[in-house]
Structure formats: C-alpha cells, structure tokens
Amino acid sequence: MKHLFAIGAVYLDTILSVSSFPAEDSKLRATQIQVRRGGNVSNSLEVLKQLLEQWAREKVKLHLISTLPEKGSPALESIRSSFSASGGELDLETCLYREGCQQPASSYIIRNASTSSRTIVNYNDLPEMSVEEFAGILSNFKGDGGGESWWHFEGRIPDVTLECIKLVRKSLPTAIVSVEIEKPGREGLQALAAEADMVFYSRSYAESTGESRETFPSFLQRQAAGTTCKASIGAGDTFIAGVLYSAMWHGADWDAKGIVSFAVELASRKVQQEGFGGLGAEVKKEFPRYFDQ
Ligand SMILES: *[C@@H]1O[C@H](CO)[C@@H](O)[C@H](O)[C@H]1NC(C)=O
Ligand SMILES: *[C@@H]1O[C@H](CO)[C@@H](O)[C@H](O)[C@H]1NC(C)=O
C-alpha cells in the first residue's frame, strides 16, 4: 500500500459572475452564483481520487492534511460532502479540526463574464498548522507501520513547510517530497524547492524569475501553449494530479515525457468542463492506453 499525503489549505469559494466589474461603493446584480470547494491540493486530491478509482484503488491511500472548521459545523459538512461527491476515497482523519471555528477559509471571487477576469477576496481565521502538529501526524503514520509515501506540499507558509519537509526527510528517508511554488515574491520559496524531489512552478512564478520560454524544452513549451490558452479554474491543479498519479503509479514504466503527456491530456480534458466531476471516467474512456496494465 502506498500513501499520498497532500498538505495545504481548503477553501470554500463563492463565485459571483457579473457583466462588468463593479465600481467601488456601487451596487450590482450578479448573473450567477456558484459555491464550491477550492484549495490547490484538495482539488488535486479530488482528481487523484477519481483516477485511482479507475485503477489502483486498493494500492493507494490518499490523505489530506489541512486545517478545517470544528467537527459538527455546517461548513465542515459542506467540505466533507464536496469530497464524497465523485467516487474514490480520501482520508480526512489527518486533518486538524479547529474548535470554536465555524467559518471555513473562504474566497469571494468576482468573475467578469465578458473578460473572464477574476478578482479574489480571501478570509481565513483558522489557526495554521504548526510544525508540532505535523510532527504528530507524521509519527502516527510511522507508528502505523509507515510504508511507501509521497508528501505533496502547497508552498504557502515557507518557514513552516520547510521544517515539515525536513521532518519527513529525517523520519522517512525514502519518502518522496513535492512542492507547489505559486506566488512570485513570497520569500523562502526557493529554499523549499531546493529541499524537494519534484517542484511545480506556476507560470507567474516562472516568468517572475526571468526564466525565458526558450529555456524550456520545446516539447513542454508546445504542450503548455496548448493548455494555457484555455486556462480554467483548476486546470493547474488537475495537471499536478496527473503528474502525481503517473509518477507515483507508473514511475517505473513511464518516462518523463509519458508522465507529462498524460498530465497535459488530463488538464486539457478538464478545461472542457466546469468542476471536476466525472473526470477520471472521462479520461479513462478517452485515453484507455494509459490505464491498461
Ligand atoms: C469587465 O468586462 C467589461 C466588458 O468587456 C470591461 O469593460 C471591463 O473593463 C471588465 N472589467 C474588468 C475589471 O476586467
Ligand atoms: C491554486 O489556486 C489558485 C486560486 O484558485 C489558482 O489561481 C491557481 O491557479 C491554483 N494553482 C494551480 C497550480 O492550479
């Protein structure tokens, strides 16, 4: 049995579609409202869950490590049910339930329907995970017999994340660590990248480092051009799920190009739909060759 632990924030997003962006201190009627669960690693987990449902279900266990509202709160119930909607299993016992906190981490997104611009206001008063809390989760896993594991971090709070990665290294020397590097200008992210086995850079981060497109292999460039032209919410998270899935379960029989091709095809499938529902089944139907073995 292999284990994937994904560490990051879970948000409840409220998306208001408007026909044009409101002026300050003005009033506007939205054309649509959507509420959905967001948060980078939880989106990736949702996709992974579906992929594993199609293949390797008994071989892999997925765990989320995130701070969540207290048990019994309505927000927690919405979060839980958002995960159970589309097949596959996910362990939420490794989450930290914050007593006295009723509100989830929240994003209010104003989406300009004509331009697809997104203006985001966040609210999050859940106390962040401490290094000690992470150490507790890690030692429970070890105490449980451990096993092969992969630890995927959202690079949110670099100093804490760095300590957590070091703990993983120390207690599970064969574990694999990956990290998402998203926000340009956030200090300490390079140190995280240096500690990880695999790093996912956002486009804005890559561009901010002055890394020119010419330095990427042309294969990746072409693929990236194909997916980003129709970038949609969750496409990047889906791409990451595709890489984690194939690197973890096909690392021995697929080369880097095979891994990236699968992730790109998965993400391309994602941009054709809203949300993540049915993605695993779709991709299996469309690309059976990735699943037959
Ligand atoms: C939203 O779309 C309208 C129509 O294209 C445009 O005039 C306006 O500038 C856009 N607002 C923002 C904030 O992108
Ligand atoms: C992570 O989430 C944010 C907010 O929804 C989004 O803008 C960003 O593209 C996501 N990252 C990836 C890799 O998809």
PDB file of C-alpha atoms and ligand atoms in Angstrom:
ATOM      1  CA  MET A   1       0.000   0.000   0.000  1.00  0.00           C
ATOM      2  CA  LYS A   2       1.296   3.421  -0.978  1.00  0.00           C
ATOM      3  CA  HIS A   3       0.244   6.636   0.709  1.00  0.00           C
ATOM      4  CA  LEU A   4      -0.058  10.148  -0.636  1.00  0.00           C
ATOM      5  CA  PHE A   5      -0.308  12.974   1.864  1.00  0.00           C
ATOM      6  CA  ALA A   6      -1.321  16.362   0.488  1.00  0.00           C
ATOM      7  CA  ILE A   7      -0.762  19.363   2.738  1.00  0.00           C
ATOM      8  CA  GLY A   8      -2.479  22.667   2.013  1.00  0.00           C
ATOM      9  CA  ALA A   9      -5.482  24.921   2.563  1.00  0.00           C
ATOM     10  CA  VAL A  10      -9.077  24.042   1.756  1.00  0.00           C
ATOM     11  CA  TYR A  11     -11.293  26.935   0.728  1.00  0.00           C
ATOM     12  CA  LEU A  12     -14.971  27.356   0.134  1.00  0.00           C
ATOM     13  CA  ASP A  13     -15.221  29.582  -2.920  1.00  0.00           C
ATOM     14  CA  THR A  14     -18.215  31.747  -3.687  1.00  0.00           C
ATOM     15  CA  ILE A  15     -18.097  32.866  -7.284  1.00  0.00           C
ATOM     16  CA  LEU A  16     -20.252  35.764  -8.420  1.00  0.00           C
ATOM     17  CA  SER A  17     -20.479  36.325 -12.154  1.00  0.00           C
ATOM     18  CA  VAL A  18     -21.017  39.931 -13.167  1.00  0.00           C
ATOM     19  CA  SER A  19     -21.356  41.509 -16.574  1.00  0.00           C
ATOM     20  CA  SER A  20     -18.836  44.195 -15.753  1.00  0.00           C
ATOM     21  CA  PHE A  21     -16.642  44.860 -12.777  1.00  0.00           C
ATOM     22  CA  PRO A  22     -18.400  46.986 -10.125  1.00  0.00           C
ATOM     23  CA  ALA A  23     -17.140  50.425  -9.216  1.00  0.00           C
ATOM     24  CA  GLU A  24     -16.312  50.984  -5.553  1.00  0.00           C
ATOM     25  CA  ASP A  25     -19.327  51.910  -3.435  1.00  0.00           C
ATOM     26  CA  SER A  26     -21.739  50.895  -6.198  1.00  0.00           C
ATOM     27  CA  LYS A  27     -24.411  48.218  -6.386  1.00  0.00           C
ATOM     28  CA  LEU A  28     -24.622  45.487  -8.967  1.00  0.00           C
ATOM     29  CA  ARG A  29     -26.707  42.399  -9.596  1.00  0.00           C
ATOM     30  CA  ALA A  30     -24.756  39.228 -10.250  1.00  0.00           C
ATOM     31  CA  THR A  31     -25.879  36.993 -13.113  1.00  0.00           C
ATOM     32  CA  GLN A  32     -24.862  33.763 -11.415  1.00  0.00           C
ATOM     33  CA  ILE A  33     -23.642  32.443  -8.080  1.00  0.00           C
ATOM     34  CA  GLN A  34     -21.681  29.262  -7.549  1.00  0.00           C
ATOM     35  CA  VAL A  35     -20.348  27.861  -4.313  1.00  0.00           C
ATOM     36  CA  ARG A  36     -17.681  25.237  -4.450  1.00  0.00           C
ATOM     37  CA  ARG A  37     -14.784  23.804  -2.573  1.00  0.00           C
ATOM     38  CA  GLY A  38     -11.380  25.022  -3.655  1.00  0.00           C
ATOM     39  CA  GLY A  39      -7.789  24.974  -2.464  1.00  0.00           C
ATOM     40  CA  ASN A  40      -4.985  23.734  -4.655  1.00  0.00           C
ATOM     41  CA  VAL A  41      -4.057  20.427  -3.088  1.00  0.00           C
ATOM     42  CA  SER A  42      -7.636  19.489  -2.343  1.00  0.00           C
ATOM     43  CA  ASN A  43      -8.522  19.986  -5.993  1.00  0.00           C
ATOM     44  CA  SER A  44      -5.612  17.779  -6.982  1.00  0.00           C
ATOM     45  CA  LEU A  45      -6.754  15.158  -4.473  1.00  0.00           C
ATOM     46  CA  GLU A  46     -10.236  15.192  -5.890  1.00  0.00           C
ATOM     47  CA  VAL A  47      -8.865  14.373  -9.333  1.00  0.00           C
ATOM     48  CA  LEU A  48      -6.443  11.766  -7.989  1.00  0.00           C
ATOM     49  CA  LYS A  49      -9.254  10.076  -6.145  1.00  0.00           C
ATOM     50  CA  GLN A  50     -11.107   9.631  -9.416  1.00  0.00           C
ATOM     51  CA  LEU A  51      -8.054   8.356 -11.259  1.00  0.00           C
ATOM     52  CA  LEU A  52      -7.377   5.812  -8.559  1.00  0.00           C
ATOM     53  CA  GLU A  53     -11.000   4.765  -8.607  1.00  0.00           C
ATOM     54  CA  GLN A  54     -10.390   3.750 -12.235  1.00  0.00           C
ATOM     55  CA  TRP A  55      -7.168   1.968 -11.456  1.00  0.00           C
ATOM     56  CA  ALA A  56      -5.073   1.009  -8.433  1.00  0.00           C
ATOM     57  CA  ARG A  57      -7.803   1.607  -5.918  1.00  0.00           C
ATOM     58  CA  GLU A  58      -6.538  -0.965  -3.429  1.00  0.00           C
ATOM     59  CA  LYS A  59      -2.936   0.021  -3.868  1.00  0.00           C
ATOM     60  CA  VAL A  60      -3.121   3.603  -2.768  1.00  0.00           C
ATOM     61  CA  LYS A  61      -4.467   5.643   0.092  1.00  0.00           C
ATOM     62  CA  LEU A  62      -4.958   9.398  -0.143  1.00  0.00           C
ATOM     63  CA  HIS A  63      -4.757  11.652   2.914  1.00  0.00           C
ATOM     64  CA  LEU A  64      -5.483  15.338   3.278  1.00  0.00           C
ATOM     65  CA  ILE A  65      -3.634  17.413   5.881  1.00  0.00           C
ATOM     66  CA  SER A  66      -5.400  20.723   6.289  1.00  0.00           C
ATOM     67  CA  THR A  67      -6.901  22.923   8.982  1.00  0.00           C
ATOM     68  CA  LEU A  68     -10.704  22.782   8.883  1.00  0.00           C
ATOM     69  CA  PRO A  69     -13.614  24.213  10.882  1.00  0.00           C
ATOM     70  CA  GLU A  70     -14.732  22.353  14.003  1.00  0.00           C
ATOM     71  CA  LYS A  71     -16.462  18.998  13.856  1.00  0.00           C
ATOM     72  CA  GLY A  72     -20.220  19.345  13.536  1.00  0.00           C
ATOM     73  CA  SER A  73     -20.051  22.756  11.840  1.00  0.00           C
ATOM     74  CA  PRO A  74     -22.122  23.217   8.681  1.00  0.00           C
ATOM     75  CA  ALA A  75     -19.034  24.405   6.801  1.00  0.00           C
ATOM     76  CA  LEU A  76     -17.247  21.157   7.594  1.00  0.00           C
ATOM     77  CA  GLU A  77     -20.230  19.175   6.360  1.00  0.00           C
ATOM     78  CA  SER A  78     -20.158  21.021   3.022  1.00  0.00           C
ATOM     79  CA  ILE A  79     -16.464  20.335   2.714  1.00  0.00           C
ATOM     80  CA  ARG A  80     -16.881  16.654   3.514  1.00  0.00           C
ATOM     81  CA  SER A  81     -19.714  16.186   1.068  1.00  0.00           C
ATOM     82  CA  SER A  82     -17.839  18.031  -1.655  1.00  0.00           C
ATOM     83  CA  PHE A  83     -15.203  15.323  -1.420  1.00  0.00           C
ATOM     84  CA  SER A  84     -17.549  12.384  -1.405  1.00  0.00           C
ATOM     85  CA  ALA A  85     -19.474  13.548  -4.467  1.00  0.00           C
ATOM     86  CA  SER A  86     -17.342  11.928  -7.134  1.00  0.00           C
ATOM     87  CA  GLY A  87     -16.056   8.454  -6.358  1.00  0.00           C
ATOM     88  CA  GLY A  88     -12.866   7.255  -4.738  1.00  0.00           C
ATOM     89  CA  GLU A  89     -11.744   7.520  -1.147  1.00  0.00           C
ATOM     90  CA  LEU A  90      -9.940  10.166   0.817  1.00  0.00           C
ATOM     91  CA  ASP A  91      -8.815  10.039   4.432  1.00  0.00           C
ATOM     92  CA  LEU A  92      -9.772  13.210   6.312  1.00  0.00           C
ATOM     93  CA  GLU A  93      -8.700  11.886   9.714  1.00  0.00           C
ATOM     94  CA  THR A  94      -5.323  13.529   9.227  1.00  0.00           C
ATOM     95  CA  CYS A  95      -6.976  16.986   9.150  1.00  0.00           C
ATOM     96  CA  LEU A  96      -6.856  19.421  12.047  1.00  0.00           C
ATOM     97  CA  TYR A  97     -10.335  20.440  13.190  1.00  0.00           C
ATOM     98  CA  ARG A  98     -10.220  23.859  14.834  1.00  0.00           C
ATOM     99  CA  GLU A  99     -12.521  24.018  17.810  1.00  0.00           C
ATOM    100  CA  GLY A 100     -14.580  27.168  18.065  1.00  0.00           C
ATOM    101  CA  CYS A 101     -14.096  27.906  14.356  1.00  0.00           C
ATOM    102  CA  GLN A 102     -17.307  27.715  12.366  1.00  0.00           C
ATOM    103  CA  GLN A 103     -16.199  29.528   9.246  1.00  0.00           C
ATOM    104  CA  PRO A 104     -14.137  27.809   6.589  1.00  0.00           C
ATOM    105  CA  ALA A 105     -11.300  29.545   4.841  1.00  0.00           C
ATOM    106  CA  SER A 106     -13.289  31.447   2.223  1.00  0.00           C
ATOM    107  CA  SER A 107     -12.697  33.055  -1.132  1.00  0.00           C
ATOM    108  CA  TYR A 108     -15.125  35.501  -2.666  1.00  0.00           C
ATOM    109  CA  ILE A 109     -14.484  35.698  -6.355  1.00  0.00           C
ATOM    110  CA  ILE A 110     -15.925  38.299  -8.680  1.00  0.00           C
ATOM    111  CA  ARG A 111     -15.765  36.961 -12.158  1.00  0.00           C
ATOM    112  CA  ASN A 112     -16.157  39.298 -15.053  1.00  0.00           C
ATOM    113  CA  ALA A 113     -18.117  37.209 -17.508  1.00  0.00           C
ATOM    114  CA  SER A 114     -17.056  39.269 -20.504  1.00  0.00           C
ATOM    115  CA  THR A 115     -13.336  39.097 -19.836  1.00  0.00           C
ATOM    116  CA  SER A 116     -13.077  36.078 -17.517  1.00  0.00           C
ATOM    117  CA  SER A 117     -11.032  38.196 -15.104  1.00  0.00           C
ATOM    118  CA  ARG A 118     -11.238  37.032 -11.505  1.00  0.00           C
ATOM    119  CA  THR A 119     -10.946  39.338  -8.507  1.00  0.00           C
ATOM    120  CA  ILE A 120     -10.490  37.401  -5.282  1.00  0.00           C
ATOM    121  CA  VAL A 121     -11.016  38.402  -1.644  1.00  0.00           C
ATOM    122  CA  ASN A 122      -9.929  35.783   0.901  1.00  0.00           C
ATOM    123  CA  TYR A 123     -10.918  35.246   4.509  1.00  0.00           C
ATOM    124  CA  ASN A 124      -9.215  32.695   6.741  1.00  0.00           C
ATOM    125  CA  ASP A 125      -9.149  32.749  10.524  1.00  0.00           C
ATOM    126  CA  LEU A 126      -8.379  29.065  11.042  1.00  0.00           C
ATOM    127  CA  PRO A 127      -5.162  28.806  13.055  1.00  0.00           C
ATOM    128  CA  GLU A 128      -2.459  27.457  10.747  1.00  0.00           C
ATOM    129  CA  MET A 129      -0.921  24.024  11.270  1.00  0.00           C
ATOM    130  CA  SER A 130       2.156  24.115  13.488  1.00  0.00           C
ATOM    131  CA  VAL A 131       5.312  22.102  12.944  1.00  0.00           C
ATOM    132  CA  GLU A 132       4.489  20.156  16.139  1.00  0.00           C
ATOM    133  CA  GLU A 133       1.067  19.199  14.821  1.00  0.00           C
ATOM    134  CA  PHE A 134       2.620  17.996  11.605  1.00  0.00           C
ATOM    135  CA  ALA A 135       5.197  16.016  13.574  1.00  0.00           C
ATOM    136  CA  GLY A 136       2.312  14.291  15.387  1.00  0.00           C
ATOM    137  CA  ILE A 137       0.662  13.234  12.118  1.00  0.00           C
ATOM    138  CA  LEU A 138       3.983  12.010  10.804  1.00  0.00           C
ATOM    139  CA  SER A 139       4.719   9.913  13.855  1.00  0.00           C
ATOM    140  CA  ASN A 140       1.228   8.380  13.801  1.00  0.00           C
ATOM    141  CA  PHE A 141       1.871   7.285  10.250  1.00  0.00           C
ATOM    142  CA  LYS A 142       5.255   5.882  11.168  1.00  0.00           C
ATOM    143  CA  GLY A 143       3.813   4.178  14.213  1.00  0.00           C
ATOM    144  CA  ASP A 144       1.235   2.616  11.939  1.00  0.00           C
ATOM    145  CA  GLY A 145       3.925   0.800  10.014  1.00  0.00           C
ATOM    146  CA  GLY A 146       4.627   3.642   7.620  1.00  0.00           C
ATOM    147  CA  GLY A 147       5.049   2.298   4.141  1.00  0.00           C
ATOM    148  CA  GLU A 148       5.914   3.938   0.892  1.00  0.00           C
ATOM    149  CA  SER A 149       4.816   7.525   0.983  1.00  0.00           C
ATOM    150  CA  TRP A 150       4.696  10.713  -1.042  1.00  0.00           C
ATOM    151  CA  TRP A 151       4.264  14.127   0.617  1.00  0.00           C
ATOM    152  CA  HIS A 152       2.900  16.899  -1.567  1.00  0.00           C
ATOM    153  CA  PHE A 153       3.015  20.418  -0.111  1.00  0.00           C
ATOM    154  CA  GLU A 154       1.351  23.626  -1.211  1.00  0.00           C
ATOM    155  CA  GLY A 155       4.145  26.163  -0.675  1.00  0.00           C
ATOM    156  CA  ARG A 156       2.034  28.506   1.448  1.00  0.00           C
ATOM    157  CA  ILE A 157       3.918  29.286   4.607  1.00  0.00           C
ATOM    158  CA  PRO A 158       7.503  28.670   3.636  1.00  0.00           C
ATOM    159  CA  ASP A 159       9.184  28.527   7.044  1.00  0.00           C
ATOM    160  CA  VAL A 160       6.698  26.002   8.465  1.00  0.00           C
ATOM    161  CA  THR A 161       6.639  23.985   5.249  1.00  0.00           C
ATOM    162  CA  LEU A 162      10.429  23.836   5.227  1.00  0.00           C
ATOM    163  CA  GLU A 163      10.510  22.439   8.774  1.00  0.00           C
ATOM    164  CA  CYS A 164       7.853  19.887   7.845  1.00  0.00           C
ATOM    165  CA  ILE A 165       9.827  18.732   4.813  1.00  0.00           C
ATOM    166  CA  LYS A 166      12.905  18.332   6.970  1.00  0.00           C
ATOM    167  CA  LEU A 167      10.930  16.200   9.418  1.00  0.00           C
ATOM    168  CA  VAL A 168       9.744  13.959   6.596  1.00  0.00           C
ATOM    169  CA  ARG A 169      13.319  13.582   5.373  1.00  0.00           C
ATOM    170  CA  LYS A 170      14.545  12.694   8.817  1.00  0.00           C
ATOM    171  CA  SER A 171      11.926  10.143   9.750  1.00  0.00           C
ATOM    172  CA  LEU A 172      11.136   8.684   6.318  1.00  0.00           C
ATOM    173  CA  PRO A 173      14.332   8.784   4.267  1.00  0.00           C
ATOM    174  CA  THR A 174      12.799   7.012   1.263  1.00  0.00           C
ATOM    175  CA  ALA A 175       9.681   9.197   1.087  1.00  0.00           C
ATOM    176  CA  ILE A 176       9.223  11.459  -1.911  1.00  0.00           C
ATOM    177  CA  VAL A 177       8.508  15.156  -1.421  1.00  0.00           C
ATOM    178  CA  SER A 178       6.957  17.536  -3.929  1.00  0.00           C
ATOM    179  CA  VAL A 179       6.032  21.170  -3.556  1.00  0.00           C
ATOM    180  CA  GLU A 180       3.979  23.787  -5.399  1.00  0.00           C
ATOM    181  CA  ILE A 181       5.598  27.152  -5.881  1.00  0.00           C
ATOM    182  CA  GLU A 182       2.989  29.663  -6.849  1.00  0.00           C
ATOM    183  CA  LYS A 183       3.306  33.228  -5.610  1.00  0.00           C
ATOM    184  CA  PRO A 184       6.120  35.279  -7.091  1.00  0.00           C
ATOM    185  CA  GLY A 185       7.815  37.417  -4.482  1.00  0.00           C
ATOM    186  CA  ARG A 186       6.975  35.249  -1.467  1.00  0.00           C
ATOM    187  CA  GLU A 187      10.176  34.821   0.461  1.00  0.00           C
ATOM    188  CA  GLY A 188      11.575  31.390   1.246  1.00  0.00           C
ATOM    189  CA  LEU A 189      10.061  29.521  -1.679  1.00  0.00           C
ATOM    190  CA  GLN A 190      13.415  28.822  -3.290  1.00  0.00           C
ATOM    191  CA  ALA A 191      14.571  27.082  -0.117  1.00  0.00           C
ATOM    192  CA  LEU A 192      11.519  24.811  -0.341  1.00  0.00           C
ATOM    193  CA  ALA A 193      12.240  23.994  -3.951  1.00  0.00           C
ATOM    194  CA  ALA A 194      15.797  23.083  -3.016  1.00  0.00           C
ATOM    195  CA  GLU A 195      14.574  20.520  -0.464  1.00  0.00           C
ATOM    196  CA  ALA A 196      12.006  18.847  -2.714  1.00  0.00           C
ATOM    197  CA  ASP A 197      12.334  15.959  -5.159  1.00  0.00           C
ATOM    198  CA  MET A 198       9.784  17.478  -7.505  1.00  0.00           C
ATOM    199  CA  VAL A 199       8.707  21.108  -7.875  1.00  0.00           C
ATOM    200  CA  PHE A 200       5.661  22.556  -9.643  1.00  0.00           C
ATOM    201  CA  TYR A 201       6.173  26.198 -10.598  1.00  0.00           C
ATOM    202  CA  SER A 202       3.288  28.428 -11.553  1.00  0.00           C
ATOM    203  CA  ARG A 203       3.607  30.304 -14.778  1.00  0.00           C
ATOM    204  CA  SER A 204       3.668  33.648 -12.982  1.00  0.00           C
ATOM    205  CA  TYR A 205       6.468  32.430 -10.733  1.00  0.00           C
ATOM    206  CA  ALA A 206       8.499  31.089 -13.633  1.00  0.00           C
ATOM    207  CA  GLU A 207       8.073  34.353 -15.515  1.00  0.00           C
ATOM    208  CA  SER A 208       8.997  36.402 -12.457  1.00  0.00           C
ATOM    209  CA  THR A 209      12.369  34.668 -12.249  1.00  0.00           C
ATOM    210  CA  GLY A 210      13.183  35.905 -15.731  1.00  0.00           C
ATOM    211  CA  GLU A 211      13.336  32.340 -16.956  1.00  0.00           C
ATOM    212  CA  SER A 212      12.611  32.743 -20.635  1.00  0.00           C
ATOM    213  CA  ARG A 213      10.356  30.387 -22.525  1.00  0.00           C
ATOM    214  CA  GLU A 214      13.302  29.435 -24.684  1.00  0.00           C
ATOM    215  CA  THR A 215      14.908  27.617 -21.774  1.00  0.00           C
ATOM    216  CA  PHE A 216      12.034  25.146 -21.560  1.00  0.00           C
ATOM    217  CA  PRO A 217      12.313  22.059 -23.746  1.00  0.00           C
ATOM    218  CA  SER A 218      10.277  22.688 -26.867  1.00  0.00           C
ATOM    219  CA  PHE A 219       8.075  19.703 -26.106  1.00  0.00           C
ATOM    220  CA  LEU A 220       6.953  21.234 -22.819  1.00  0.00           C
ATOM    221  CA  GLN A 221       6.514  24.604 -24.452  1.00  0.00           C
ATOM    222  CA  ARG A 222       4.165  23.280 -27.094  1.00  0.00           C
ATOM    223  CA  GLN A 223       2.157  21.363 -24.529  1.00  0.00           C
ATOM    224  CA  ALA A 224       1.974  24.342 -22.213  1.00  0.00           C
ATOM    225  CA  ALA A 225       0.818  26.603 -25.015  1.00  0.00           C
ATOM    226  CA  GLY A 226      -1.969  24.130 -25.734  1.00  0.00           C
ATOM    227  CA  THR A 227      -3.281  24.042 -22.212  1.00  0.00           C
ATOM    228  CA  THR A 228      -2.828  27.618 -21.054  1.00  0.00           C
ATOM    229  CA  CYS A 229      -4.659  29.182 -23.955  1.00  0.00           C
ATOM    230  CA  LYS A 230      -7.857  27.857 -22.426  1.00  0.00           C
ATOM    231  CA  ALA A 231      -6.759  28.044 -18.838  1.00  0.00           C
ATOM    232  CA  SER A 232      -9.668  27.471 -16.486  1.00  0.00           C
ATOM    233  CA  ILE A 233     -10.065  27.244 -12.749  1.00  0.00           C
ATOM    234  CA  GLY A 234      -8.475  24.028 -11.596  1.00  0.00           C
ATOM    235  CA  ALA A 235      -6.536  23.215 -14.762  1.00  0.00           C
ATOM    236  CA  GLY A 236      -3.201  23.608 -12.987  1.00  0.00           C
ATOM    237  CA  ASP A 237      -4.394  21.531 -10.038  1.00  0.00           C
ATOM    238  CA  THR A 238      -5.528  18.851 -12.478  1.00  0.00           C
ATOM    239  CA  PHE A 239      -2.182  18.884 -14.242  1.00  0.00           C
ATOM    240  CA  ILE A 240      -0.474  18.333 -10.884  1.00  0.00           C
ATOM    241  CA  ALA A 241      -2.838  15.452 -10.094  1.00  0.00           C
ATOM    242  CA  GLY A 242      -1.913  13.899 -13.443  1.00  0.00           C
ATOM    243  CA  VAL A 243       1.796  14.137 -12.709  1.00  0.00           C
ATOM    244  CA  LEU A 244       1.432  12.774  -9.174  1.00  0.00           C
ATOM    245  CA  TYR A 245      -0.723   9.924 -10.377  1.00  0.00           C
ATOM    246  CA  SER A 246       1.587   8.849 -13.143  1.00  0.00           C
ATOM    247  CA  ALA A 247       4.858   9.490 -11.323  1.00  0.00           C
ATOM    248  CA  MET A 248       3.632   7.528  -8.347  1.00  0.00           C
ATOM    249  CA  TRP A 249       1.984   4.583 -10.013  1.00  0.00           C
ATOM    250  CA  HIS A 250       3.753   4.494 -13.352  1.00  0.00           C
ATOM    251  CA  GLY A 251       7.119   5.965 -12.427  1.00  0.00           C
ATOM    252  CA  ALA A 252       8.807   2.693 -13.254  1.00  0.00           C
ATOM    253  CA  ASP A 253       7.249   2.148 -16.680  1.00  0.00           C
ATOM    254  CA  TRP A 254       6.657   5.704 -17.989  1.00  0.00           C
ATOM    255  CA  ASP A 255       9.406   8.178 -18.801  1.00  0.00           C
ATOM    256  CA  ALA A 256       9.172  11.904 -18.063  1.00  0.00           C
ATOM    257  CA  LYS A 257       7.585  12.564 -21.424  1.00  0.00           C
ATOM    258  CA  GLY A 258       4.897   9.944 -20.824  1.00  0.00           C
ATOM    259  CA  ILE A 259       4.147  11.420 -17.414  1.00  0.00           C
ATOM    260  CA  VAL A 260       3.829  14.963 -18.753  1.00  0.00           C
ATOM    261  CA  SER A 261       1.758  13.852 -21.765  1.00  0.00           C
ATOM    262  CA  PHE A 262      -0.747  12.158 -19.513  1.00  0.00           C
ATOM    263  CA  ALA A 263      -0.961  15.201 -17.222  1.00  0.00           C
ATOM    264  CA  VAL A 264      -1.433  17.531 -20.178  1.00  0.00           C
ATOM    265  CA  GLU A 265      -4.148  15.376 -21.693  1.00  0.00           C
ATOM    266  CA  LEU A 266      -5.901  15.227 -18.349  1.00  0.00           C
ATOM    267  CA  ALA A 267      -5.702  19.005 -17.914  1.00  0.00           C
ATOM    268  CA  SER A 268      -6.916  19.551 -21.473  1.00  0.00           C
ATOM    269  CA  ARG A 269      -9.895  17.375 -20.677  1.00  0.00           C
ATOM    270  CA  LYS A 270     -10.532  19.442 -17.535  1.00  0.00           C
ATOM    271  CA  VAL A 271     -10.694  22.791 -19.367  1.00  0.00           C
ATOM    272  CA  GLN A 272     -13.640  21.490 -21.369  1.00  0.00           C
ATOM    273  CA  GLN A 273     -15.820  21.195 -18.280  1.00  0.00           C
ATOM    274  CA  GLU A 274     -16.879  23.041 -15.137  1.00  0.00           C
ATOM    275  CA  GLY A 275     -15.724  21.440 -11.913  1.00  0.00           C
ATOM    276  CA  PHE A 276     -14.027  18.060 -11.638  1.00  0.00           C
ATOM    277  CA  GLY A 277     -16.992  15.672 -11.779  1.00  0.00           C
ATOM    278  CA  GLY A 278     -16.522  12.543 -13.871  1.00  0.00           C
ATOM    279  CA  LEU A 279     -13.020  13.480 -14.976  1.00  0.00           C
ATOM    280  CA  GLY A 280     -11.462  10.121 -14.091  1.00  0.00           C
ATOM    281  CA  ALA A 281     -14.071   8.143 -16.033  1.00  0.00           C
ATOM    282  CA  GLU A 282     -13.836  10.536 -18.992  1.00  0.00           C
ATOM    283  CA  VAL A 283     -10.098  10.326 -19.245  1.00  0.00           C
ATOM    284  CA  LYS A 284     -10.176   6.571 -18.980  1.00  0.00           C
ATOM    285  CA  LYS A 285     -12.636   6.401 -21.844  1.00  0.00           C
ATOM    286  CA  GLU A 286     -10.688   8.837 -23.987  1.00  0.00           C
ATOM    287  CA  PHE A 287      -7.197   7.550 -23.283  1.00  0.00           C
ATOM    288  CA  PRO A 288      -7.576   3.878 -22.398  1.00  0.00           C
ATOM    289  CA  ARG A 289      -3.921   3.238 -23.202  1.00  0.00           C
ATOM    290  CA  TYR A 290      -2.900   4.989 -20.003  1.00  0.00           C
ATOM    291  CA  PHE A 291      -4.940   2.615 -17.939  1.00  0.00           C
ATOM    292  CA  ASP A 292      -4.370  -0.782 -19.430  1.00  0.00           C
ATOM    293  CA  GLN A 293      -1.938  -2.634 -17.318  1.00  0.00           C
TER     294      GLN A 293
HETATM  295  C1  LIG B   1     -15.200  43.524 -17.499  1.00  0.00           C
HETATM  296  O1  LIG B   1     -15.672  43.423 -18.818  1.00  0.00           O
HETATM  297  C2  LIG B   1     -16.084  44.629 -19.406  1.00  0.00           C
HETATM  298  C3  LIG B   1     -16.633  44.342 -20.789  1.00  0.00           C
HETATM  299  O2  LIG B   1     -15.655  43.726 -21.590  1.00  0.00           O
HETATM  300  C4  LIG B   1     -14.925  45.612 -19.446  1.00  0.00           C
HETATM  301  O3  LIG B   1     -15.374  46.875 -19.979  1.00  0.00           O
HETATM  302  C5  LIG B   1     -14.362  45.828 -18.060  1.00  0.00           C
HETATM  303  O4  LIG B   1     -13.219  46.630 -18.089  1.00  0.00           O
HETATM  304  C6  LIG B   1     -14.031  44.486 -17.428  1.00  0.00           C
HETATM  305  N1  LIG B   1     -13.577  44.740 -16.054  1.00  0.00           N
HETATM  306  C7  LIG B   1     -12.515  44.188 -15.522  1.00  0.00           C
HETATM  307  C8  LIG B   1     -12.180  44.563 -14.122  1.00  0.00           C
HETATM  308  O5  LIG B   1     -11.823  43.385 -16.122  1.00  0.00           O
HETATM  309  C1  LIG B   2      -4.173  27.426  -6.990  1.00  0.00           C
HETATM  310  O1  LIG B   2      -5.356  28.102  -6.664  1.00  0.00           O
HETATM  311  C2  LIG B   2      -5.419  29.441  -7.109  1.00  0.00           C
HETATM  312  C3  LIG B   2      -6.716  30.027  -6.583  1.00  0.00           C
HETATM  313  O2  LIG B   2      -7.836  29.315  -7.065  1.00  0.00           O
HETATM  314  C4  LIG B   2      -5.335  29.489  -8.635  1.00  0.00           C
HETATM  315  O3  LIG B   2      -5.336  30.822  -9.077  1.00  0.00           O
HETATM  316  C5  LIG B   2      -4.063  28.782  -9.073  1.00  0.00           C
HETATM  317  O4  LIG B   2      -4.019  28.721 -10.478  1.00  0.00           O
HETATM  318  C6  LIG B   2      -4.010  27.371  -8.495  1.00  0.00           C
HETATM  319  N1  LIG B   2      -2.745  26.726  -8.832  1.00  0.00           N
HETATM  320  C7  LIG B   2      -2.670  25.783  -9.751  1.00  0.00           C
HETATM  321  C8  LIG B   2      -1.339  25.150  -9.936  1.00  0.00           C
HETATM  322  O5  LIG B   2      -3.638  25.434 -10.386  1.00  0.00           O
END
